[in-house]
mmCIF file of C-alpha atoms and ligand atoms in Angstrom:
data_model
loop_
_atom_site.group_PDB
_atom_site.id
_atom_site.type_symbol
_atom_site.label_atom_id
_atom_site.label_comp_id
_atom_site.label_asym_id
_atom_site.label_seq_id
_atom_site.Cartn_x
_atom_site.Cartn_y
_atom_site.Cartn_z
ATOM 1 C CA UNK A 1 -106.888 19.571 -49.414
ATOM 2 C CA UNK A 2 -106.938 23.273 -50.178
ATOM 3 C CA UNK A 3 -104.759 24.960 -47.407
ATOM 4 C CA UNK A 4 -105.299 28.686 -46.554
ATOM 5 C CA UNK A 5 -101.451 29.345 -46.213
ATOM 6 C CA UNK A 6 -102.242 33.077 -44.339
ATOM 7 C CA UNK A 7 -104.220 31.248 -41.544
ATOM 8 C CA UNK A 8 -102.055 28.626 -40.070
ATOM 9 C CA UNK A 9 -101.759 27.775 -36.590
ATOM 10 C CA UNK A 10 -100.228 25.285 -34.774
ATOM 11 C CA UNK A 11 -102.674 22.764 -35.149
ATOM 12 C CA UNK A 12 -102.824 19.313 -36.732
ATOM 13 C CA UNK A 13 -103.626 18.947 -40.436
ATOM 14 C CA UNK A 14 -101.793 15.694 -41.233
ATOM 15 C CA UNK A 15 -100.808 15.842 -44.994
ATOM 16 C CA UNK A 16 -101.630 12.732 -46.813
ATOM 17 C CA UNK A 17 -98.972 10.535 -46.927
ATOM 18 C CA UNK A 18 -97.350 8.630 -43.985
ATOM 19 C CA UNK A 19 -94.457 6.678 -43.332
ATOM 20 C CA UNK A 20 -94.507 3.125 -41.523
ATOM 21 C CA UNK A 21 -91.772 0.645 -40.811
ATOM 22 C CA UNK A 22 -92.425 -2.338 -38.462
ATOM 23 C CA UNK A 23 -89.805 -4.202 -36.665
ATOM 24 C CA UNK A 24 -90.942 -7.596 -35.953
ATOM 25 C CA UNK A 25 -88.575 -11.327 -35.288
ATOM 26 C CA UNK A 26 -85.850 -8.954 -34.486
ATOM 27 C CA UNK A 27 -85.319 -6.569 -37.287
ATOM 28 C CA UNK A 28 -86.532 -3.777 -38.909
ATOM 29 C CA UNK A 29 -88.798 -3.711 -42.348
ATOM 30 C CA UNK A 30 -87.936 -1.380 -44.968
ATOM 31 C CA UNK A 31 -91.292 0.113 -44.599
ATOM 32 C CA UNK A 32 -92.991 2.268 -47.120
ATOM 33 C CA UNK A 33 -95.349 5.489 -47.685
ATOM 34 C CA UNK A 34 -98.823 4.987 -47.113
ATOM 35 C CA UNK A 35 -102.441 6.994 -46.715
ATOM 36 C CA UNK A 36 -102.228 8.815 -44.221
ATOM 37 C CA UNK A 37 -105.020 6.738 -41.456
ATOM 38 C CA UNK A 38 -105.482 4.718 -38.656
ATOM 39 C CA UNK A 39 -102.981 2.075 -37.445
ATOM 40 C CA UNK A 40 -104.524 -1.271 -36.293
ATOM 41 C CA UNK A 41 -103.525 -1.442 -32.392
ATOM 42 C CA UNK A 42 -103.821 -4.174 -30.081
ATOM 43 C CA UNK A 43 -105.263 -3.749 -26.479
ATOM 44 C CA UNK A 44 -102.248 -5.403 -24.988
ATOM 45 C CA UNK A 45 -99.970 -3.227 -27.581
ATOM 46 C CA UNK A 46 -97.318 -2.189 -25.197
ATOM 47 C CA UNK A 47 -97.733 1.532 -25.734
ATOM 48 C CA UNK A 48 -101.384 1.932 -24.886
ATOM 49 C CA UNK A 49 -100.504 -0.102 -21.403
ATOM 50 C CA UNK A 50 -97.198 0.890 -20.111
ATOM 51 C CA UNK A 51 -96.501 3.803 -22.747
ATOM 52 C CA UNK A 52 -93.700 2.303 -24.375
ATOM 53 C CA UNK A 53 -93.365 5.065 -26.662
ATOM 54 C CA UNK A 54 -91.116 8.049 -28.086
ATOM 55 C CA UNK A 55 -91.510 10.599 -30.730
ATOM 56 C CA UNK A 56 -89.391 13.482 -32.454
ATOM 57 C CA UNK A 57 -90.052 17.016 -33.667
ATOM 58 C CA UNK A 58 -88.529 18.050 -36.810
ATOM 59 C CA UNK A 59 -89.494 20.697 -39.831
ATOM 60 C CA UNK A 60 -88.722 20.834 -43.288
ATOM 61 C CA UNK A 61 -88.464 24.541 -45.065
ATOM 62 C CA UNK A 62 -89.462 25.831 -47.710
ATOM 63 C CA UNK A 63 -86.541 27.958 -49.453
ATOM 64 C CA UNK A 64 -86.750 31.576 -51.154
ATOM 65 C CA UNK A 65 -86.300 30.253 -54.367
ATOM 66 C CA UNK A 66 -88.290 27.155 -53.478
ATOM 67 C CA UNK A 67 -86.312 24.424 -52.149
ATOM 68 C CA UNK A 68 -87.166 22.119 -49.436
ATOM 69 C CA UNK A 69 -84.660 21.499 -46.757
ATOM 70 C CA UNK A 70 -84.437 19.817 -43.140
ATOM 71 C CA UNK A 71 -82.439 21.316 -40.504
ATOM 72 C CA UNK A 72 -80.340 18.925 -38.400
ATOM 73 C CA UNK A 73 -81.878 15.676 -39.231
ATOM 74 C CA UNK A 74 -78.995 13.349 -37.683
ATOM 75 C CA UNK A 75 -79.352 14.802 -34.620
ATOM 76 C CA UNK A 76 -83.210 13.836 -34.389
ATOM 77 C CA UNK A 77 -82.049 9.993 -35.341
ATOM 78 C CA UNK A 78 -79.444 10.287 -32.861
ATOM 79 C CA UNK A 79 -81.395 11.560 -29.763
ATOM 80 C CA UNK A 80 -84.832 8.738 -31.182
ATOM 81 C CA UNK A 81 -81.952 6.413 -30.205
ATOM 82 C CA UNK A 82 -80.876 7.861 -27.014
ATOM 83 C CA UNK A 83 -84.272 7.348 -26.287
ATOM 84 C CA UNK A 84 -85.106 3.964 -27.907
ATOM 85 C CA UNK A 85 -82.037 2.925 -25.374
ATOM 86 C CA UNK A 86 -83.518 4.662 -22.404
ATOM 87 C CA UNK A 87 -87.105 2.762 -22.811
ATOM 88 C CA UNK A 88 -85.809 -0.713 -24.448
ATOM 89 C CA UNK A 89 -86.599 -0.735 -28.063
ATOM 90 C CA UNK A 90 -84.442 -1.298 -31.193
ATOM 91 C CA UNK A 91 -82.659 1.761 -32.649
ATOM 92 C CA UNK A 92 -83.283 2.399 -36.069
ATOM 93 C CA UNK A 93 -80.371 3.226 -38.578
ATOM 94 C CA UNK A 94 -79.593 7.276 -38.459
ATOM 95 C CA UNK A 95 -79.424 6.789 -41.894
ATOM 96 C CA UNK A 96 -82.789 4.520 -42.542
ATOM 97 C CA UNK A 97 -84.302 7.308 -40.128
ATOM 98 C CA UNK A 98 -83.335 10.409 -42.297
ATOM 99 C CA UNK A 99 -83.749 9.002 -45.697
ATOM 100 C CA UNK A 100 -87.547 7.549 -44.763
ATOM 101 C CA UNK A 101 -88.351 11.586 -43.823
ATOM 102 C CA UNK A 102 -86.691 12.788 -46.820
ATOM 103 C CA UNK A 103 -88.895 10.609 -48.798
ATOM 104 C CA UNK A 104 -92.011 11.493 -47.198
ATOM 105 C CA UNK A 105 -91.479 14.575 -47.613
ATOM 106 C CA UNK A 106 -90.881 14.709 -51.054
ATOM 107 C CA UNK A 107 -94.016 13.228 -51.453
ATOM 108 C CA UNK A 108 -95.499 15.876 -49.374
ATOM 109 C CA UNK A 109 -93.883 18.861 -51.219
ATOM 110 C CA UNK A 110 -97.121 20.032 -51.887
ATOM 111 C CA UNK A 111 -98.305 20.456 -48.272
ATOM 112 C CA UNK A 112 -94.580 22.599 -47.303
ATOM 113 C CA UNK A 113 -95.930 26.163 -47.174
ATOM 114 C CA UNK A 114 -94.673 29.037 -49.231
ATOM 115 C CA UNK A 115 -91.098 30.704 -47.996
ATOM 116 C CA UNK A 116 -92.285 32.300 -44.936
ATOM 117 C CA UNK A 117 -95.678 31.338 -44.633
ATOM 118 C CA UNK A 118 -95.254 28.370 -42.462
ATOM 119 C CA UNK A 119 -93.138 25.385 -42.264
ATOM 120 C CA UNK A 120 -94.067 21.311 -42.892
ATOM 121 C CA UNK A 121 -94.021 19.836 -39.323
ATOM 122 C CA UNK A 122 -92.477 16.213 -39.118
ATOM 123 C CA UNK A 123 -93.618 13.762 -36.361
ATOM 124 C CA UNK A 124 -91.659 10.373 -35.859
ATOM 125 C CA UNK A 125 -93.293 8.621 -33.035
ATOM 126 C CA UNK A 126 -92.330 4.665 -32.753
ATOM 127 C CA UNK A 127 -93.654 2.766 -29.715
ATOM 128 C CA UNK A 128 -94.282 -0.770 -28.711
ATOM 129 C CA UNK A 129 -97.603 -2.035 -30.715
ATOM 130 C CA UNK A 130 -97.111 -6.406 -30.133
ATOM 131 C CA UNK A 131 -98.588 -7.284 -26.904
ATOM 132 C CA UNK A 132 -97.610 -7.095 -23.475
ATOM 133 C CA UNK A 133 -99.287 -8.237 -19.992
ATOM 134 C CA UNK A 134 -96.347 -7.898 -17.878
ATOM 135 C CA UNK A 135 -94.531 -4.842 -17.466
ATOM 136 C CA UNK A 136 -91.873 -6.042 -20.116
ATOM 137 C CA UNK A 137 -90.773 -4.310 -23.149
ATOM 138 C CA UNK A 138 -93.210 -4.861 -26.696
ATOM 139 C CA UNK A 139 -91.871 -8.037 -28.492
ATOM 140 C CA UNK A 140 -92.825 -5.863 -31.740
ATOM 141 C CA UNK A 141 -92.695 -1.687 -32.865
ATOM 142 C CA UNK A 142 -94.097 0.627 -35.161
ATOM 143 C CA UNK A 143 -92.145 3.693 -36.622
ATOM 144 C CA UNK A 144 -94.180 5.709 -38.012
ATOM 145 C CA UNK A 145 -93.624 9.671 -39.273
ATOM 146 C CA UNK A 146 -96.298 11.818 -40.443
ATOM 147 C CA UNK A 147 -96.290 15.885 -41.078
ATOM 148 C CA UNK A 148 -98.620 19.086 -41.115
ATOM 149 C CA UNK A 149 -98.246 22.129 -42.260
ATOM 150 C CA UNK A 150 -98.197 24.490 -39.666
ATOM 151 C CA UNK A 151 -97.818 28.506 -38.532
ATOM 152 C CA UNK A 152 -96.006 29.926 -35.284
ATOM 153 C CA UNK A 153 -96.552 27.534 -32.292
ATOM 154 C CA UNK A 154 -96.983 30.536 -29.987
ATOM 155 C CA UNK A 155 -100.205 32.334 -31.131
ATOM 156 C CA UNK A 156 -98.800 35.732 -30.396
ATOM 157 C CA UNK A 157 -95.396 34.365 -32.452
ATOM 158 C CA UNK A 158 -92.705 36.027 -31.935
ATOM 159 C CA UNK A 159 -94.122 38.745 -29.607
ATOM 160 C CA UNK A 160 -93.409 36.379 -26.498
ATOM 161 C CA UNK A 161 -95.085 34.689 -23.971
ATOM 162 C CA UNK A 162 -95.316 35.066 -20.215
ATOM 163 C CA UNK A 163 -94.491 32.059 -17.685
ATOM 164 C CA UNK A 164 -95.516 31.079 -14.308
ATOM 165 C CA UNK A 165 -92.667 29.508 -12.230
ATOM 166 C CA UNK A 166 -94.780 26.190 -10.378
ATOM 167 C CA UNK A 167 -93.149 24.823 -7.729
ATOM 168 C CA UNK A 168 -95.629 21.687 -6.553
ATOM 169 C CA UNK A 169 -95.081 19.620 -10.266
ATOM 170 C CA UNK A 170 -91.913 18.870 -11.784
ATOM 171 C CA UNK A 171 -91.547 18.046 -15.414
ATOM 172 C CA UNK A 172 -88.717 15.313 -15.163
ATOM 173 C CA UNK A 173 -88.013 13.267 -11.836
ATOM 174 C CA UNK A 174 -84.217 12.464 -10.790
ATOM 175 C CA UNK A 175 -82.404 10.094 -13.178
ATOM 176 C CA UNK A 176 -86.213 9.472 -14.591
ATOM 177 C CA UNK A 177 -86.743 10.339 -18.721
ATOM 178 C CA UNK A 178 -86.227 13.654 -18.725
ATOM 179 C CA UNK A 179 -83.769 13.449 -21.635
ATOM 180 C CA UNK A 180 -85.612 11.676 -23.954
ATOM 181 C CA UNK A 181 -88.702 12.235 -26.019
ATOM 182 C CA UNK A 182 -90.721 9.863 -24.088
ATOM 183 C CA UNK A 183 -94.651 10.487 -24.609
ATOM 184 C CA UNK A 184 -95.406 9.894 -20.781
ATOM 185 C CA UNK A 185 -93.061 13.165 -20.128
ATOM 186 C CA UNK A 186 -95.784 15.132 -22.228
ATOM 187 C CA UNK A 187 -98.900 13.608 -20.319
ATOM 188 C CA UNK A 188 -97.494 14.914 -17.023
ATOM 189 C CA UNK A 189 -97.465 18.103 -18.432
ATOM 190 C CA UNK A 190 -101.086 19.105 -19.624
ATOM 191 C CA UNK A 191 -102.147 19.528 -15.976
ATOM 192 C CA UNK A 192 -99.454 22.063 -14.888
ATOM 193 C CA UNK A 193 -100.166 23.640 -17.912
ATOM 194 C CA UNK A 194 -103.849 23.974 -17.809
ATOM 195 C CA UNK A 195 -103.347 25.377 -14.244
ATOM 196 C CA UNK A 196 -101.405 27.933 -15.363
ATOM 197 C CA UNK A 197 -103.202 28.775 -18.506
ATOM 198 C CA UNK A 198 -106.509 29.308 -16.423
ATOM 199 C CA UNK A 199 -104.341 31.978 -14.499
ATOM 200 C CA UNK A 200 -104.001 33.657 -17.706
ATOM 201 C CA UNK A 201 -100.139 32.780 -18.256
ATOM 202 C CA UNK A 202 -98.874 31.137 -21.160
ATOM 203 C CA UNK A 203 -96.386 28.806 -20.199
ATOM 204 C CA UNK A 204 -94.938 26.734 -17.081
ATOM 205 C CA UNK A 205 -91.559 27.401 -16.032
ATOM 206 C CA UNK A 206 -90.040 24.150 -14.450
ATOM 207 C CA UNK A 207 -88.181 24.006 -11.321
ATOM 208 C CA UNK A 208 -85.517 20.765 -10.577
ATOM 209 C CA UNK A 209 -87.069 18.040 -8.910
ATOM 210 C CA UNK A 210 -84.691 18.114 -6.088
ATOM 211 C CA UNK A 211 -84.875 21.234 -4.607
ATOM 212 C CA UNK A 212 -87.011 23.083 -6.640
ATOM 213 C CA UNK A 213 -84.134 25.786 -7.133
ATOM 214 C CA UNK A 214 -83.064 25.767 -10.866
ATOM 215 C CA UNK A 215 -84.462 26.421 -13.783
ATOM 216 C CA UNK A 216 -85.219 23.828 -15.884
ATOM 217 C CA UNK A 217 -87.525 24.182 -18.719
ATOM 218 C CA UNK A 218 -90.299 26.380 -20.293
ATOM 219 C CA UNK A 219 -92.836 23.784 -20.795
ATOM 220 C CA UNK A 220 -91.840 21.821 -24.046
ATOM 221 C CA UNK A 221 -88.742 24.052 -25.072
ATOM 222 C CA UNK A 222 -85.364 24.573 -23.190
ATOM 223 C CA UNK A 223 -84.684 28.397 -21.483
ATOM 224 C CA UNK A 224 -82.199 30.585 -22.201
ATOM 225 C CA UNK A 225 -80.882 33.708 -19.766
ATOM 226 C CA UNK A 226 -79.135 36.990 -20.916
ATOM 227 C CA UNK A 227 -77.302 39.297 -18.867
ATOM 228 C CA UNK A 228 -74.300 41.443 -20.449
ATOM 229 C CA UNK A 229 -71.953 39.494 -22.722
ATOM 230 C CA UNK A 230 -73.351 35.940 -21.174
ATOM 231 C CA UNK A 231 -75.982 33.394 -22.220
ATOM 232 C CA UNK A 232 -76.415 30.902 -20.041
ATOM 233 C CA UNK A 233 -78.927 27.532 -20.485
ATOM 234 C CA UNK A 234 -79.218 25.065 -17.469
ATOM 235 C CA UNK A 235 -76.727 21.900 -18.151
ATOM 236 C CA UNK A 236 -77.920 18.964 -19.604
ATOM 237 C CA UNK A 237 -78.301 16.652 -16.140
ATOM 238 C CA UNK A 238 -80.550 14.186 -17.175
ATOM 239 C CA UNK A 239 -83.995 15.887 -16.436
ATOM 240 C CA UNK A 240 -83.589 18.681 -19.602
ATOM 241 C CA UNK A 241 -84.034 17.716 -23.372
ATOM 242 C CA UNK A 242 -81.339 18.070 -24.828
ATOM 243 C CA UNK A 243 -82.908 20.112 -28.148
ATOM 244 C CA UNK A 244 -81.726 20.192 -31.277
ATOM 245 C CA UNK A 245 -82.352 24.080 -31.061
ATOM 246 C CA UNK A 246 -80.611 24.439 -27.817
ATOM 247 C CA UNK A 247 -77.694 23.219 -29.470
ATOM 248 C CA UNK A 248 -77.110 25.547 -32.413
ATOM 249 C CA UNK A 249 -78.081 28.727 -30.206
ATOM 250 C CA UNK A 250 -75.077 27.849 -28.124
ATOM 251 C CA UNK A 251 -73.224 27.671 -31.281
ATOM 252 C CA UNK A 252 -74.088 30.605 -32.671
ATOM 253 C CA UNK A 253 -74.031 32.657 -29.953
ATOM 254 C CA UNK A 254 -70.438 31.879 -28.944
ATOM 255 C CA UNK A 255 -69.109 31.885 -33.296
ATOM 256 C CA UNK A 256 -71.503 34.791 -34.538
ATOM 257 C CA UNK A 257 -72.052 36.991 -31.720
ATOM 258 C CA UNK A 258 -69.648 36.718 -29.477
ATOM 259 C CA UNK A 259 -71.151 36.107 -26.572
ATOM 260 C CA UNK A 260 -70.327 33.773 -23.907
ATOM 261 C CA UNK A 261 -72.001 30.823 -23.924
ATOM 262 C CA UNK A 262 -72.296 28.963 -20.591
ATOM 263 C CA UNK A 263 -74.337 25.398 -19.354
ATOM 264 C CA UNK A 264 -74.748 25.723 -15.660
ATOM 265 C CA UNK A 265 -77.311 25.531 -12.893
ATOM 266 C CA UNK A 266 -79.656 28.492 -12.882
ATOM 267 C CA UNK A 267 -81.112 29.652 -9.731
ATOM 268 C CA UNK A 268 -84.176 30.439 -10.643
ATOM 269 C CA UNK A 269 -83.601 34.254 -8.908
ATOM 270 C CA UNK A 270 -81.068 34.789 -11.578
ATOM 271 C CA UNK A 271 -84.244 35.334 -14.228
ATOM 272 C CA UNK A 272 -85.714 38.168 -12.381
ATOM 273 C CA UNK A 273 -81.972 40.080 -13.197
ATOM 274 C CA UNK A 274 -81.755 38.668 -16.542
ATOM 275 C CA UNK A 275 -81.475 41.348 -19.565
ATOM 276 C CA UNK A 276 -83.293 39.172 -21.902
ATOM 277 C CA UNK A 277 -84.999 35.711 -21.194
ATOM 278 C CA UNK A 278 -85.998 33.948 -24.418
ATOM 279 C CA UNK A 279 -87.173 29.728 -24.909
ATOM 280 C CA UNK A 280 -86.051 27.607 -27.900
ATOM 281 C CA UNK A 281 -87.214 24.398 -29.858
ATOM 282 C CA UNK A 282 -88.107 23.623 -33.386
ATOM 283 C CA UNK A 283 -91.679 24.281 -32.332
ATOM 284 C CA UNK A 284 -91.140 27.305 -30.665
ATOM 285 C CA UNK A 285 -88.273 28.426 -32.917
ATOM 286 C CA UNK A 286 -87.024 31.533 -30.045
ATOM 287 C CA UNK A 287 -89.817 32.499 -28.262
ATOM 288 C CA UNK A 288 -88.942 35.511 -25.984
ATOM 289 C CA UNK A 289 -90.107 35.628 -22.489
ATOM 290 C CA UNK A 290 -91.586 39.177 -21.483
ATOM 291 C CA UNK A 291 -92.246 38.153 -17.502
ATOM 292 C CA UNK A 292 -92.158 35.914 -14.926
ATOM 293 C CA UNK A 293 -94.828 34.674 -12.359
ATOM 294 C CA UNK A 294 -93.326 33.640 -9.512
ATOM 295 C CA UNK A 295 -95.578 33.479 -6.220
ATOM 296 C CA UNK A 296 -98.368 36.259 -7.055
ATOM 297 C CA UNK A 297 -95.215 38.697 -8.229
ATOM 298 C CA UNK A 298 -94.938 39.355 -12.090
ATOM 299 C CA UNK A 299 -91.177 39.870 -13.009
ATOM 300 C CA UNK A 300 -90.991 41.795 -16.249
ATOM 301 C CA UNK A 301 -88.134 40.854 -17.984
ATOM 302 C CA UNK A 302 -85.630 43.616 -19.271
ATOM 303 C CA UNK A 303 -88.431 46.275 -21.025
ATOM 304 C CA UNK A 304 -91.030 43.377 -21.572
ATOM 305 C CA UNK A 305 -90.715 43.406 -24.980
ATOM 306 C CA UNK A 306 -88.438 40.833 -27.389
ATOM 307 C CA UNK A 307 -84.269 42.471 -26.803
ATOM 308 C CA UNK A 308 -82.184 42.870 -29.621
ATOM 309 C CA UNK A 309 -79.683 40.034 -29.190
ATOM 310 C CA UNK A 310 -82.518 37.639 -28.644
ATOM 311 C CA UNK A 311 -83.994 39.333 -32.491
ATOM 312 C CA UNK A 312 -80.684 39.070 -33.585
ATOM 313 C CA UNK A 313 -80.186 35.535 -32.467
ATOM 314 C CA UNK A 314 -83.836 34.191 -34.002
ATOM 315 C CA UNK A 315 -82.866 36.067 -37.095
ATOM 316 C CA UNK A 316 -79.779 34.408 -37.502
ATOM 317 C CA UNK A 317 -81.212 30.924 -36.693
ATOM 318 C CA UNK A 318 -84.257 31.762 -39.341
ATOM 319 C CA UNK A 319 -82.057 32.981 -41.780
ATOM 320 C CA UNK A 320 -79.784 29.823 -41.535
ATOM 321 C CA UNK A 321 -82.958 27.377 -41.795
ATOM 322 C CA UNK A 322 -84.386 29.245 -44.469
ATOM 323 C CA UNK A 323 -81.173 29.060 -46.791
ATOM 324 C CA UNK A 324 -80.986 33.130 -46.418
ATOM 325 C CA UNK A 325 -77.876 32.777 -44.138
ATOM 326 C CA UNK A 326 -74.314 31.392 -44.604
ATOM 327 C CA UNK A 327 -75.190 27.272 -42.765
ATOM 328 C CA UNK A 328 -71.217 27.010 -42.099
ATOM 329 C CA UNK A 329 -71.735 24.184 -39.885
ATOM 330 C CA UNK A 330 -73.376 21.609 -42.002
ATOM 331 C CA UNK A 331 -77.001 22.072 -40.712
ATOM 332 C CA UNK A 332 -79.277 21.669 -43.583
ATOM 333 C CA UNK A 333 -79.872 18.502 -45.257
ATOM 334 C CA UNK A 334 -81.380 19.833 -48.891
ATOM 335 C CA UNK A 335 -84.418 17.732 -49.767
ATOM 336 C CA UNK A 336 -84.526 18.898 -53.502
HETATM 337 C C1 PLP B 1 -88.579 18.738 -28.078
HETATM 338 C C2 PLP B 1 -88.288 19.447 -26.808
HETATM 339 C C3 PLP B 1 -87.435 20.561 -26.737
HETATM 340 C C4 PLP B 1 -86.860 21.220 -27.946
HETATM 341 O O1 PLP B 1 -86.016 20.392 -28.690
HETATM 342 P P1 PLP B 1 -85.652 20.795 -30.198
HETATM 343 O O2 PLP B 1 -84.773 19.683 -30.638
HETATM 344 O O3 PLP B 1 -84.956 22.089 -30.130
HETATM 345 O O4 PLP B 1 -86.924 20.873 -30.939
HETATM 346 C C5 PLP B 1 -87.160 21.089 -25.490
HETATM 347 N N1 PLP B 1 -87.703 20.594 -24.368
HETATM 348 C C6 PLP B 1 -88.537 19.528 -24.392
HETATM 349 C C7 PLP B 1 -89.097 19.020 -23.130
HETATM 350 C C8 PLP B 1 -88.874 18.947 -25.609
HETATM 351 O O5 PLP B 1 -89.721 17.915 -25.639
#
C-alpha cells in the first residue's frame, strides 16, 4: 500500500494487520495479529441483533525524531470496561488491552505517518459474536483492534466548524448509555447529523434529554465554553462521554494556563456570550467553534475565527502528544 501522506483525510484505510482475541467458556484467549479481513459472524451473533457492542478511539504518533507513542492508553482500557460493565460483557485486562495495541502497532509502524503529516488511528471494537435469540447477553465476544492512517477529522482542520443547536433528537437518553462507547449511541446520530449537514452546518450541538436546556455535546466530541479567566465543560451526568481529551484539557488549563476550570450545567444561552467555544476528542483533537445555529439565528462566536487561548490550548495538547512538550503527567506510553 503506497500512502500519499499530503492527502489524508479522515477516511478508512485499514493498515494490514489486525488484532483478535476471543473470549469463549468464560475467559479470554491470548489472541494474536492477523490479516487484516473479514470476521466470520453468525446471524444470531448478539451484536448484529441487539447491538451488543462497544468500541474505543485512540492514536498513536509519530515523534520528531521518529518515535511512535500512544497518548493515554489506560484510560481507553479503563472507560472499554466502564462500558463492557454497562452492556454485560467481560472486561479485558487494562494491561492485556494496552500491550495487544502496542503490538499492533509496532507491526504497523510503517502505516504511522511522518511527524505532522497525520497520525495512525486505533479502533478497538469488541461485541457479542456467539448467538443469541433472546434479548440476553452473547455467551461468546470478539475484541478486535485495527488502525488507519489518517489526516484532520474536520476537513477544514483546525479552522473550525459551525454547529446547529437541535432540539427534537437527543444524543443520550436519561440514565441510558450515554457514557460509554456503545455503537447504538453512534447510529442515533447519523440522522441528526445528516439533517443538519443538508442545512449547510457542520456539526449537531446536543441539548439534555430532560429539558432540552444544557449543553451537552458537539456530535462525537465533548464542548468546551470560554469567557474571561473560566473554562467550563458540562459535568459528566451520565449522558456525556467522558473523553480522554476532555480530561487533559481540564488539566492543562487549570496547571498551564491558569485558568479556571469548571464541570457544571451549561445553559445552552451561555454559548451565545462565550469568548471562545472550541470541541475536543482524539478525533477532533480541539476543533474551534466559529457560530452557533440556534432557531434560524447564527451566533458568531467571539470574532468567528479560532481565539488565542483555544490556539494556545491545542498547541499545548499537540505539542505534549507529539513529544515537543514537557508530558509532566505521565501521558504518553512510548511504543519504540
Ligand atoms: C469518543 C467520544 C468523545 C471524545 O473522547 P476522547 O476520549 O477525547 O476521544 C466525546 N464524545 C463522544 C460522544 C465520543 O464518542
Amino acid at each position: 500500500m503506497k500512502i500519499d501522506w499530503d492527502s489524508l483525510g479522515f477516511e478508512a484505510r485499514p493498515a494490514p494487520r489486525m488484532f483478535v482475541a476471543e473470549f469463549r467458556n468464560g475467559s479470554w484467549d491470548r489472541g494474536r495479529t492477523v490479516d487484516y479481513g473479514p470476521l466470520a459472524l453468525e446471524p444470531a451473533a448478539g451484536i448484529l441483533n441487539y447491538g451488543q457492542g462497544l468500541f474505543e478511539g485512540m492514536k498513536a504518533y509519530r515523534t520528531r525524531d521518529g518515535r511512535i507513542v500512544m497518548f493515554r492508553p489506560e484510560a481507553n482500557a479503563r472507560r472499554l470496561n466502564d462500558g463492557c460493565r454497562r452492556l454485560c460483557m467481560p472486561e479485558l485486562e487494562e494491561g492485556f488491552f494496552v500491550e495487544s495495541i502496542a503490538a499492533l502497532v509496532r507491526e504497523s509502524r510503517d502505516y504511522v505517518p511522518p511527524f505532522e503529516k497525520g497520525d495512525l488511528y486505533i479502533r478497538p471494537i469488541l461485541f457479542g459474536s456467539g448467538p443469541v435469540l433472546g434479548v440476553n447477553p452473547a455467551p461468546s465476544y470478539t475484541f478486535c483492534v485495527f488502525t488507519s492512517p489518517v489526516g484532520p477529522y474536520f476537513k477544514s482542520g483546525f479552522s473550525g466548524i459551525r454547529v446547529e443547536i437541535k432540539e427534537d433528537f437527543h444524543r443520550a437518553p436519561l440514565a441510558g448509555t450515554g457514557a460509554v462507547k456503545a455503537v447504538g449511541n453512534y447510529a442515533t446520530s447519523l440522522l441528526p447529523k445528516r439533517l443538519v449537514k443538508a442545512r449547510g452546518r457542520d456539526e449537531v450541538l446536543y441539548l439534555d434529554a430532560r429539558q432540552s436546556r444544557y449543553v451537552e455535546e458537539v456530535g462525537s466530541a465533548n464542548v468546551f465554553v470560554l469567557k474571561g479567566d473560566a473554562i467550563a465543560t458540562p459535568r459528566l451526568r451520565g449522558s456525556i462521554l467522558p473523553g480522554v481529551t476532555r480530561d487533559a484539557i481540564l488539566r492543562l488549563a487549570e496547571s498551564r494556563f491558569g485558568l479556571e476550570a469548571e464541570e457544571r450545567d451549561i445553559g445552552f444561552e451561555e454559548l451565545f456570550e462565550a469568548d471562545e467555544l472550541f470541541c475536543t476528542g482524539t478525533a477532533a483533537v480541539i476543533t474551534p467553534i466559529l457560530s452557533v445555529f440556534h432557531r434560524e439565528v447564527e451566533h458568531p462566536i467571539g470574532n468567528a475565527a479560532p481565539g488565542a487561548r483555544t490556539t494556545a490550548l491545542y498547541r499545548e495538547l499537540k505539542g505534549i502528544q507529539l513529544g515537543e512538550k514537557p508530558d509532566g503527567f505521565g501521558w504518553i506510553y512510548e511504543i519504540g
